[in-house]
mmCIF file of C-alpha atoms in Angstrom:
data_model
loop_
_atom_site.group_PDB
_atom_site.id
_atom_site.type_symbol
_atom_site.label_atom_id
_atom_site.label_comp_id
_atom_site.label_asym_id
_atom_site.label_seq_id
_atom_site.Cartn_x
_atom_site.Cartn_y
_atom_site.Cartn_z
ATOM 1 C CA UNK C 1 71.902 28.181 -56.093
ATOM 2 C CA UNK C 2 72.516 31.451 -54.352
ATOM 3 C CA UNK C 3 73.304 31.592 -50.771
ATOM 4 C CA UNK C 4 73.090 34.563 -48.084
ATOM 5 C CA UNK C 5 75.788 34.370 -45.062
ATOM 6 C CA UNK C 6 74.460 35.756 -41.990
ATOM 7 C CA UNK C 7 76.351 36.137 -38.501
ATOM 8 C CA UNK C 8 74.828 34.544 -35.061
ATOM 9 C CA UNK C 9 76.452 35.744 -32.565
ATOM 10 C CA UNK C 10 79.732 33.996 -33.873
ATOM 11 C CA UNK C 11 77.843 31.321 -35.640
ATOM 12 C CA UNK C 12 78.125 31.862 -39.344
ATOM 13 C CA UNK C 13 75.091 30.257 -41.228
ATOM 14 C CA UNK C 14 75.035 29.996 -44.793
ATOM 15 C CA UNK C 15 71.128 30.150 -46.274
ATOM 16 C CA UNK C 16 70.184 29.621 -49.658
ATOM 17 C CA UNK C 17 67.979 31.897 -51.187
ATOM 18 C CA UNK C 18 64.614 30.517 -52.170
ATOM 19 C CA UNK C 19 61.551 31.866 -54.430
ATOM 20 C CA UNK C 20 58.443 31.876 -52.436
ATOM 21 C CA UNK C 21 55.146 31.249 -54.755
ATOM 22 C CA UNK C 22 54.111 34.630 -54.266
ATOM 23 C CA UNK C 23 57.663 35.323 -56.049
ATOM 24 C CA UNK C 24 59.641 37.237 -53.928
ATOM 25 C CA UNK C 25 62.938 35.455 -52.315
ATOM 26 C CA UNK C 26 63.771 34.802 -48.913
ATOM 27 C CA UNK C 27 66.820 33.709 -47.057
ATOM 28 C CA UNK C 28 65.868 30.227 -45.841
ATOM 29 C CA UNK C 29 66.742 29.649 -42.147
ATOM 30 C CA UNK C 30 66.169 26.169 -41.034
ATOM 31 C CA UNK C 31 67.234 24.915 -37.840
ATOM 32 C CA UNK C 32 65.946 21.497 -38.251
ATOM 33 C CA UNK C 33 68.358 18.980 -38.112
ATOM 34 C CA UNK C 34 71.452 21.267 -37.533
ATOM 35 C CA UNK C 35 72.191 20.671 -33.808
ATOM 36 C CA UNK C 36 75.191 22.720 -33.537
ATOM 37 C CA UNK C 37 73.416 25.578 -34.879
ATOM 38 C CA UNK C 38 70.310 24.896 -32.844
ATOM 39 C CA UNK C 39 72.193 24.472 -29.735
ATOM 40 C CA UNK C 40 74.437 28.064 -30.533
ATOM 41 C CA UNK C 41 71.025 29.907 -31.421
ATOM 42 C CA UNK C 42 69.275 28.717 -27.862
ATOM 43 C CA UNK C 43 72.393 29.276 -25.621
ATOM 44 C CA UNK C 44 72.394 32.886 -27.269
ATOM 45 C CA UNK C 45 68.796 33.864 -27.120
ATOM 46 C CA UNK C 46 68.657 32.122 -23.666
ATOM 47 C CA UNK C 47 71.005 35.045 -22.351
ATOM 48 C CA UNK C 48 68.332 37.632 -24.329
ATOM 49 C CA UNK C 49 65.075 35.667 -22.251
ATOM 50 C CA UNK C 50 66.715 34.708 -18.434
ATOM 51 C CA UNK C 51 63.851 37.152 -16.397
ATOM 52 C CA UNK C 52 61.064 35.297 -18.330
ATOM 53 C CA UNK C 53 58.904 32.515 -16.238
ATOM 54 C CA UNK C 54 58.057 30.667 -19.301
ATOM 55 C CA UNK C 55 58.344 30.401 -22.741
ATOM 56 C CA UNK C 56 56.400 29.736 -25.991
ATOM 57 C CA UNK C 57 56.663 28.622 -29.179
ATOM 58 C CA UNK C 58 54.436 27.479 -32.297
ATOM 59 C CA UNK C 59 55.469 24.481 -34.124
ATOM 60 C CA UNK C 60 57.759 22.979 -35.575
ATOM 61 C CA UNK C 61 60.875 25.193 -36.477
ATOM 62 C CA UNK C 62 60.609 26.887 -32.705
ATOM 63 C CA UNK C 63 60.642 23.289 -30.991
ATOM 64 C CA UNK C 64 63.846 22.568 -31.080
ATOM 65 C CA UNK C 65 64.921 25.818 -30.653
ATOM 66 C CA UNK C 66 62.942 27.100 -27.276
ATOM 67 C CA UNK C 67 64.042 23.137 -26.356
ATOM 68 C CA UNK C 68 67.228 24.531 -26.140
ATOM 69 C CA UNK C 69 66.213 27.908 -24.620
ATOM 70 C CA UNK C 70 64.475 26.253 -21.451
ATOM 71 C CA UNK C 71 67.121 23.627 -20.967
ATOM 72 C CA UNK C 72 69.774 27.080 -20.647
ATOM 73 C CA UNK C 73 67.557 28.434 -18.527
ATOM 74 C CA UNK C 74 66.588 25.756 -16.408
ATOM 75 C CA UNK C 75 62.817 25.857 -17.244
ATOM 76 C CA UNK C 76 61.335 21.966 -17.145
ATOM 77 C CA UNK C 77 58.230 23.200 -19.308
ATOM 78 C CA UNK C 78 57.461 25.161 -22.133
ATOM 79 C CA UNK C 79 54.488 25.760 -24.379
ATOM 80 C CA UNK C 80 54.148 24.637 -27.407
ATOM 81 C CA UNK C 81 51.109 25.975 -29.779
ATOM 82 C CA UNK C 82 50.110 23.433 -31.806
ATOM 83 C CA UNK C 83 48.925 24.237 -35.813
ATOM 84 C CA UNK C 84 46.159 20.850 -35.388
ATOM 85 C CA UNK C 85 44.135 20.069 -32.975
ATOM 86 C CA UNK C 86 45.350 17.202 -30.993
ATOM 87 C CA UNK C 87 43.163 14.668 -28.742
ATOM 88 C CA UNK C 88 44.777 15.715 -25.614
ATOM 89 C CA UNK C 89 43.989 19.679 -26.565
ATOM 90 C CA UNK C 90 39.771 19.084 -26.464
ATOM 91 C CA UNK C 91 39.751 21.439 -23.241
ATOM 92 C CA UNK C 92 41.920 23.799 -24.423
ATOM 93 C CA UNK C 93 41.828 27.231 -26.197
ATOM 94 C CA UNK C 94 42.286 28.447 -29.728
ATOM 95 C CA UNK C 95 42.754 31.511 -32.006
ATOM 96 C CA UNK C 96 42.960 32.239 -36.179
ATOM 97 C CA UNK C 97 45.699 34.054 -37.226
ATOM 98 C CA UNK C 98 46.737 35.912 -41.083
ATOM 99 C CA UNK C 99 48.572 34.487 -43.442
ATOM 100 C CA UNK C 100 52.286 34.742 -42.785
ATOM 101 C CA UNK C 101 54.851 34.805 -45.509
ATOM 102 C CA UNK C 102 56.009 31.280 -45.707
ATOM 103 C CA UNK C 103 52.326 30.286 -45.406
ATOM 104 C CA UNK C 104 49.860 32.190 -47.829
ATOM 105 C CA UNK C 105 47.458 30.917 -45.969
ATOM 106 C CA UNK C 106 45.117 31.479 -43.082
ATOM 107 C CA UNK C 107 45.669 29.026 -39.994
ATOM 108 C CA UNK C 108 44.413 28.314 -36.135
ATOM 109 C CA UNK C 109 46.829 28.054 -33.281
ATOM 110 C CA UNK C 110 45.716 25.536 -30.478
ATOM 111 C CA UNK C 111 47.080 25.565 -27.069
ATOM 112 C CA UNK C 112 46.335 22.548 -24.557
ATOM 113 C CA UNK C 113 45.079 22.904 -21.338
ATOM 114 C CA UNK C 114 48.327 21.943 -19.593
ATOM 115 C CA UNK C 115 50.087 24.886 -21.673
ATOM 116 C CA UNK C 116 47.509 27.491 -20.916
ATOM 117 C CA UNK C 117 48.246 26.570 -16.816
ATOM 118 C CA UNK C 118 51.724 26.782 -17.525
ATOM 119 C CA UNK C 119 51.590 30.418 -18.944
ATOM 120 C CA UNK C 120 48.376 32.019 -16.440
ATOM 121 C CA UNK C 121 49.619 34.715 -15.120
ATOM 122 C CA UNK C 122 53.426 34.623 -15.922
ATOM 123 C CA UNK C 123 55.759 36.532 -17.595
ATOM 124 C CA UNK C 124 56.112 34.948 -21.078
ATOM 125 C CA UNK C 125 58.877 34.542 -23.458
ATOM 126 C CA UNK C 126 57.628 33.847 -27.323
ATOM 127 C CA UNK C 127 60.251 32.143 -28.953
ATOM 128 C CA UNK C 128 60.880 31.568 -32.508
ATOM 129 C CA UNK C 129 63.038 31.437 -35.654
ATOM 130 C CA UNK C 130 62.235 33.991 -37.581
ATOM 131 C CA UNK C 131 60.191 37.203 -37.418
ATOM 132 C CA UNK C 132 58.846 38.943 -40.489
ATOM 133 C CA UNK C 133 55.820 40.361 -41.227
ATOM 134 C CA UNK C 134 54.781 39.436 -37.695
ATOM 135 C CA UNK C 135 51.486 36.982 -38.411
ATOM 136 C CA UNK C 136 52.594 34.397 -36.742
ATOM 137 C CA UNK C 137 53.829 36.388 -33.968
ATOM 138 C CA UNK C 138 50.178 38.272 -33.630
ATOM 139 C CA UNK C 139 49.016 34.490 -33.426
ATOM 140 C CA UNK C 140 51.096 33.443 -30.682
ATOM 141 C CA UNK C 141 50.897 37.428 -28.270
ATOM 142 C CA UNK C 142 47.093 36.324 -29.122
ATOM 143 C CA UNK C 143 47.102 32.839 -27.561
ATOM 144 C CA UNK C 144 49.333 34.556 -24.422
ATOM 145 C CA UNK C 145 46.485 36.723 -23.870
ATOM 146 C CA UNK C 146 43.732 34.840 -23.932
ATOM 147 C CA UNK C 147 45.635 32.119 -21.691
ATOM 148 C CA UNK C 148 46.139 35.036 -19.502
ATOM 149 C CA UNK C 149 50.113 34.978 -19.524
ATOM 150 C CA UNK C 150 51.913 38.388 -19.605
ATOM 151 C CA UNK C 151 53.920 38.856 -22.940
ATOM 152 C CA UNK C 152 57.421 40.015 -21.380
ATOM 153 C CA UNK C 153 59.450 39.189 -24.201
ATOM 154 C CA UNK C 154 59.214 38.170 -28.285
ATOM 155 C CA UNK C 155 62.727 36.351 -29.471
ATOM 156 C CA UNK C 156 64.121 35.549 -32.684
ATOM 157 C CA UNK C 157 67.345 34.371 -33.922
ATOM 158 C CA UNK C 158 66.305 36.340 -37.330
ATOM 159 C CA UNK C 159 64.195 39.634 -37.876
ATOM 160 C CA UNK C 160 63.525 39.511 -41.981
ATOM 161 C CA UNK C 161 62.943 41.860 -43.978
ATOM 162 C CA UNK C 162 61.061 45.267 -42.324
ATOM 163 C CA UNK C 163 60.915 43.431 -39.370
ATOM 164 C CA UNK C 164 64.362 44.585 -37.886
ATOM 165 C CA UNK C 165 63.078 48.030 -37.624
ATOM 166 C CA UNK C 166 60.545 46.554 -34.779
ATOM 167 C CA UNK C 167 61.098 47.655 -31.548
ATOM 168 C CA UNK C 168 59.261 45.337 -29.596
ATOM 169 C CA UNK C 169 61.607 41.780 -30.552
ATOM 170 C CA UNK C 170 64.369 40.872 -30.020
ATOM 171 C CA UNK C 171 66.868 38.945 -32.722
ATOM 172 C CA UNK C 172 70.369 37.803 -32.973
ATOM 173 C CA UNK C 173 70.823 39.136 -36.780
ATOM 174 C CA UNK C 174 69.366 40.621 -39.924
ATOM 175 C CA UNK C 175 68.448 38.893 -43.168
ATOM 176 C CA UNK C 176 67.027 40.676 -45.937
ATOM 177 C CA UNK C 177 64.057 39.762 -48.504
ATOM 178 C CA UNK C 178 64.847 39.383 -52.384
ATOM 179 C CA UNK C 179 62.417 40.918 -54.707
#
C-alpha cells in the first residue's frame, strides 16, 4: 500500500492512499479511533475558531473532532447534523445536499430542534475533517441558514484537492488527489 505523509501543525499523519469507485485516489484521513491525533487536530483548530459562539458538525468523522474543539474552547454544546432522521429530530429541520466525493451519492442533513436553538442567531463555527469539493460543506452553511445561525467560520484539519485554493476555510494542511 502507498501512503501520503502530511504535517498538522507538528503532528505528522501518515494516510494511505485509497481508490475511490469513481477511480481516482485520495489520501484517507481518518480520525476515528486515533485519540492523540484527534485531540492534536481539535486543540489546533480550536485556536483557528475561539470568536465563534457555537460550532457544527455533520456526522461521524467531525464528532469526535468538534468534541474536542468545544471542550478547548469551553463550549458545553455543539451541533451535530445528523445523516438519519432520529426520533428525537420529528420537530426539527432538514435540507438535501450533492453528492460529495467519498459519497457518490445524494443525501439529507437533519438538525434537531435543540441544535437549531443552539445555533439561532449566533456566530457559527462548521467544523470538519476534510474539505474537498465542498458538498458537504454547502449541506451544512445550508442547515446554518435555515436555523438562522450566522456562518462566521468553516474549519478543516485538511483542504483536498482544489479545495486549498478556497478562500473562505480554514485548514491545518494540504493533501492532494491521485488520478
Amino acid at each position: 500500500m502507498k501512503y501520503y505523509t502530511v504535517d498538522l501543525n507538528g503532528f505528522e499523519a501518515k494516510l494511505p492512499i485509497l481508490t475511490l469507485p469513481s477511480g481516482i485516489g485520495i489520501a484517507f484521513f481518518n480520525l476515528h479511533g486515533d485519540n492523540e491525533m484527534t485531540e492534536h487536530c481539535g486543540k489546533e483548530l480550536a485556536k483557528l475558531l475561539s470568536d465563534c459562539d457555537v460550532l457544527i458538525t455533520a456526522e461521524s468523522k467531525g464528532l469526535q473532532l468538534t468534541h474536542c474543539v468545544a471542550r478547548e474552547l469551553g463550549q458545553r454544546y455543539y451541533a451535530v447534523a445528523r445523516k438519519s432522521k432520529k426520533l428525537y429530530m420529528q420537530d426539527g429541520i432538514e435540507i438535501t445536499i450533492e453528492s460529495s466525493i467519498t459519497t457518490g451519492k445524494e443525501q439529507k442533513l437533519y438538525l434537531s430542534k435543540h441544535d437549531v436553538e443552539l445555533i439561532k442567531g449566533k456566530k457559527v463555527g462548521i467544523v470538519d475533517d476534510v474539505v474537498s469539493t465542498g458538498a458537504s460543506l454547502k449541506g451544512l452553511e445550508d442547515l446554518v441558514e435555515k436555523a438562522g445561525g450566522i456562518i462566521h467560520k468553516k474549519a478543516f484539519v485538511l483542504a483536498e484537492g482544489d479545495a486549498k485554493n478556497r478562500t473562505d476555510v480554514i485548514f491545518l494542511n494540504t493533501i492532494p488527489i491521485f488520478e
